[in-house]
PDB file of C-alpha atoms in Angstrom:
ATOM      1  CA  UNK A   1       1.544  -5.209  17.916  1.00  0.00           C
ATOM      2  CA  UNK A   2       5.079  -5.553  16.669  1.00  0.00           C
ATOM      3  CA  UNK A   3       7.926  -3.438  17.976  1.00  0.00           C
ATOM      4  CA  UNK A   4       8.499  -1.871  14.585  1.00  0.00           C
ATOM      5  CA  UNK A   5       4.902  -0.683  14.304  1.00  0.00           C
ATOM      6  CA  UNK A   6       4.944   0.587  17.891  1.00  0.00           C
ATOM      7  CA  UNK A   7       8.096   2.595  17.164  1.00  0.00           C
ATOM      8  CA  UNK A   8       6.536   3.973  13.998  1.00  0.00           C
ATOM      9  CA  UNK A   9       3.497   5.194  15.921  1.00  0.00           C
ATOM     10  CA  UNK A  10       5.648   6.594  18.726  1.00  0.00           C
ATOM     11  CA  UNK A  11       7.830   8.461  16.226  1.00  0.00           C
ATOM     12  CA  UNK A  12       4.771   9.924  14.522  1.00  0.00           C
ATOM     13  CA  UNK A  13       3.272  10.969  17.869  1.00  0.00           C
ATOM     14  CA  UNK A  14       6.478  12.694  18.942  1.00  0.00           C
ATOM     15  CA  UNK A  15       6.844  14.408  15.578  1.00  0.00           C
ATOM     16  CA  UNK A  16       3.209  15.536  15.577  1.00  0.00           C
ATOM     17  CA  UNK A  17       3.599  17.064  19.044  1.00  0.00           C
ATOM     18  CA  UNK A  18       6.820  18.834  18.039  1.00  0.00           C
ATOM     19  CA  UNK A  19       8.891  16.837  20.532  1.00  0.00           C
ATOM     20  CA  UNK A  20      12.405  15.793  19.479  1.00  0.00           C
ATOM     21  CA  UNK A  21      12.457  12.107  18.558  1.00  0.00           C
ATOM     22  CA  UNK A  22      14.913  10.268  20.802  1.00  0.00           C
ATOM     23  CA  UNK A  23      15.298   6.596  21.654  1.00  0.00           C
ATOM     24  CA  UNK A  24      14.375   7.298  25.279  1.00  0.00           C
ATOM     25  CA  UNK A  25      11.150   9.094  24.363  1.00  0.00           C
ATOM     26  CA  UNK A  26      10.164   6.378  21.906  1.00  0.00           C
ATOM     27  CA  UNK A  27      10.832   3.717  24.545  1.00  0.00           C
ATOM     28  CA  UNK A  28       8.806   5.695  27.111  1.00  0.00           C
ATOM     29  CA  UNK A  29       5.791   5.901  24.791  1.00  0.00           C
ATOM     30  CA  UNK A  30       6.010   2.203  23.960  1.00  0.00           C
ATOM     31  CA  UNK A  31       6.255   1.285  27.633  1.00  0.00           C
ATOM     32  CA  UNK A  32       3.269   3.539  28.443  1.00  0.00           C
ATOM     33  CA  UNK A  33       1.283   1.731  25.740  1.00  0.00           C
ATOM     34  CA  UNK A  34       2.203  -1.585  27.386  1.00  0.00           C
ATOM     35  CA  UNK A  35       3.795  -2.935  24.206  1.00  0.00           C
ATOM     36  CA  UNK A  36       6.774  -5.280  24.243  1.00  0.00           C
ATOM     37  CA  UNK A  37       9.554  -4.163  21.929  1.00  0.00           C
ATOM     38  CA  UNK A  38      13.096  -5.261  21.176  1.00  0.00           C
ATOM     39  CA  UNK A  39      15.560  -2.729  22.567  1.00  0.00           C
ATOM     40  CA  UNK A  40      17.144  -1.963  19.191  1.00  0.00           C
ATOM     41  CA  UNK A  41      13.961  -0.584  17.549  1.00  0.00           C
ATOM     42  CA  UNK A  42      13.824   2.758  19.429  1.00  0.00           C
ATOM     43  CA  UNK A  43      17.511   3.330  18.648  1.00  0.00           C
ATOM     44  CA  UNK A  44      16.987   2.658  14.948  1.00  0.00           C
ATOM     45  CA  UNK A  45      14.015   4.997  14.753  1.00  0.00           C
ATOM     46  CA  UNK A  46      15.786   7.787  16.640  1.00  0.00           C
ATOM     47  CA  UNK A  47      18.774   7.518  14.279  1.00  0.00           C
ATOM     48  CA  UNK A  48      16.391   7.654  11.329  1.00  0.00           C
ATOM     49  CA  UNK A  49      14.774  10.790  12.765  1.00  0.00           C
ATOM     50  CA  UNK A  50      18.217  12.396  13.137  1.00  0.00           C
ATOM     51  CA  UNK A  51      19.196  11.703   9.535  1.00  0.00           C
ATOM     52  CA  UNK A  52      15.871  12.136   7.734  1.00  0.00           C
ATOM     53  CA  UNK A  53      13.131  14.731   7.936  1.00  0.00           C
ATOM     54  CA  UNK A  54      10.035  12.937   9.258  1.00  0.00           C
ATOM     55  CA  UNK A  55       7.756  15.399   7.450  1.00  0.00           C
ATOM     56  CA  UNK A  56       9.389  14.449   4.136  1.00  0.00           C
ATOM     57  CA  UNK A  57       8.923  10.760   4.902  1.00  0.00           C
ATOM     58  CA  UNK A  58       5.232  11.327   5.588  1.00  0.00           C
ATOM     59  CA  UNK A  59       4.502  13.451   2.532  1.00  0.00           C
ATOM     60  CA  UNK A  60       6.607  11.448   0.076  1.00  0.00           C
ATOM     61  CA  UNK A  61       5.259   8.053   0.972  1.00  0.00           C
ATOM     62  CA  UNK A  62       5.171   5.691  -1.982  1.00  0.00           C
ATOM     63  CA  UNK A  63       1.927   4.135  -3.042  1.00  0.00           C
ATOM     64  CA  UNK A  64       3.615   1.239  -4.804  1.00  0.00           C
ATOM     65  CA  UNK A  65       4.176   0.734  -8.454  1.00  0.00           C
ATOM     66  CA  UNK A  66       1.442   1.062 -10.977  1.00  0.00           C
ATOM     67  CA  UNK A  67       0.173  -1.814 -13.007  1.00  0.00           C
ATOM     68  CA  UNK A  68       2.111  -2.584 -16.138  1.00  0.00           C
ATOM     69  CA  UNK A  69       0.461  -1.449 -19.312  1.00  0.00           C
ATOM     70  CA  UNK A  70      -0.662  -4.120 -21.712  1.00  0.00           C
ATOM     71  CA  UNK A  71      -0.208  -3.624 -25.424  1.00  0.00           C
ATOM     72  CA  UNK A  72      -3.210  -4.842 -27.368  1.00  0.00           C
ATOM     73  CA  UNK A  73      -3.019  -5.096 -31.115  1.00  0.00           C
ATOM     74  CA  UNK A  74      -6.065  -4.367 -33.229  1.00  0.00           C
ATOM     75  CA  UNK A  75      -7.448  -7.177 -35.390  1.00  0.00           C
ATOM     76  CA  UNK A  76      -6.049  -7.261 -38.920  1.00  0.00           C
ATOM     77  CA  UNK A  77      -9.449  -6.967 -40.570  1.00  0.00           C
ATOM     78  CA  UNK A  78     -13.081  -6.329 -39.777  1.00  0.00           C
ATOM     79  CA  UNK A  79     -13.977  -9.931 -40.684  1.00  0.00           C
ATOM     80  CA  UNK A  80     -12.312 -11.314 -37.568  1.00  0.00           C
ATOM     81  CA  UNK A  81     -14.348  -9.013 -35.308  1.00  0.00           C
ATOM     82  CA  UNK A  82     -17.574 -10.013 -37.069  1.00  0.00           C
ATOM     83  CA  UNK A  83     -16.766 -13.704 -36.627  1.00  0.00           C
ATOM     84  CA  UNK A  84     -16.208 -13.226 -32.886  1.00  0.00           C
ATOM     85  CA  UNK A  85     -19.597 -11.561 -32.525  1.00  0.00           C
ATOM     86  CA  UNK A  86     -21.365 -14.370 -34.363  1.00  0.00           C
ATOM     87  CA  UNK A  87     -19.690 -16.972 -32.153  1.00  0.00           C
ATOM     88  CA  UNK A  88     -20.729 -15.176 -28.984  1.00  0.00           C
ATOM     89  CA  UNK A  89     -24.373 -15.273 -30.110  1.00  0.00           C
ATOM     90  CA  UNK A  90     -24.156 -19.039 -30.530  1.00  0.00           C
ATOM     91  CA  UNK A  91     -22.488 -19.570 -27.152  1.00  0.00           C
ATOM     92  CA  UNK A  92     -25.632 -18.749 -25.166  1.00  0.00           C
ATOM     93  CA  UNK A  93     -27.168 -22.018 -26.303  1.00  0.00           C
ATOM     94  CA  UNK A  94     -30.799 -20.912 -26.457  1.00  0.00           C
ATOM     95  CA  UNK A  95     -30.797 -19.504 -22.938  1.00  0.00           C
ATOM     96  CA  UNK A  96     -33.283 -16.779 -23.811  1.00  0.00           C
ATOM     97  CA  UNK A  97     -35.589 -19.010 -25.875  1.00  0.00           C
ATOM     98  CA  UNK A  98     -37.833 -19.454 -22.856  1.00  0.00           C
ATOM     99  CA  UNK A  99     -38.883 -15.796 -23.169  1.00  0.00           C
ATOM    100  CA  UNK A 100     -40.183 -16.178 -26.771  1.00  0.00           C
TER     101      UNK A 100
END
């Protein structure tokens, strides 16, 4: 497990239990979980918890961007659609002839 993920979990645990999020408490949880972590991660997460409301971060999590919409133009006339249907019937190459 990476140090960043461990700090994320530790921050969420502390927040969920109503305990103030500090670098020392994050480091204690990570050490208790027997996870190796760079020393700067707990400090970064504690500073984040001081400046931002953890509850807001949890509830306003982004789900990523939606797929771009694709503009499809309708065929100019009904003849083009009829031609496409006829071609698709020919494409099967007698596959269902064995059932006749």
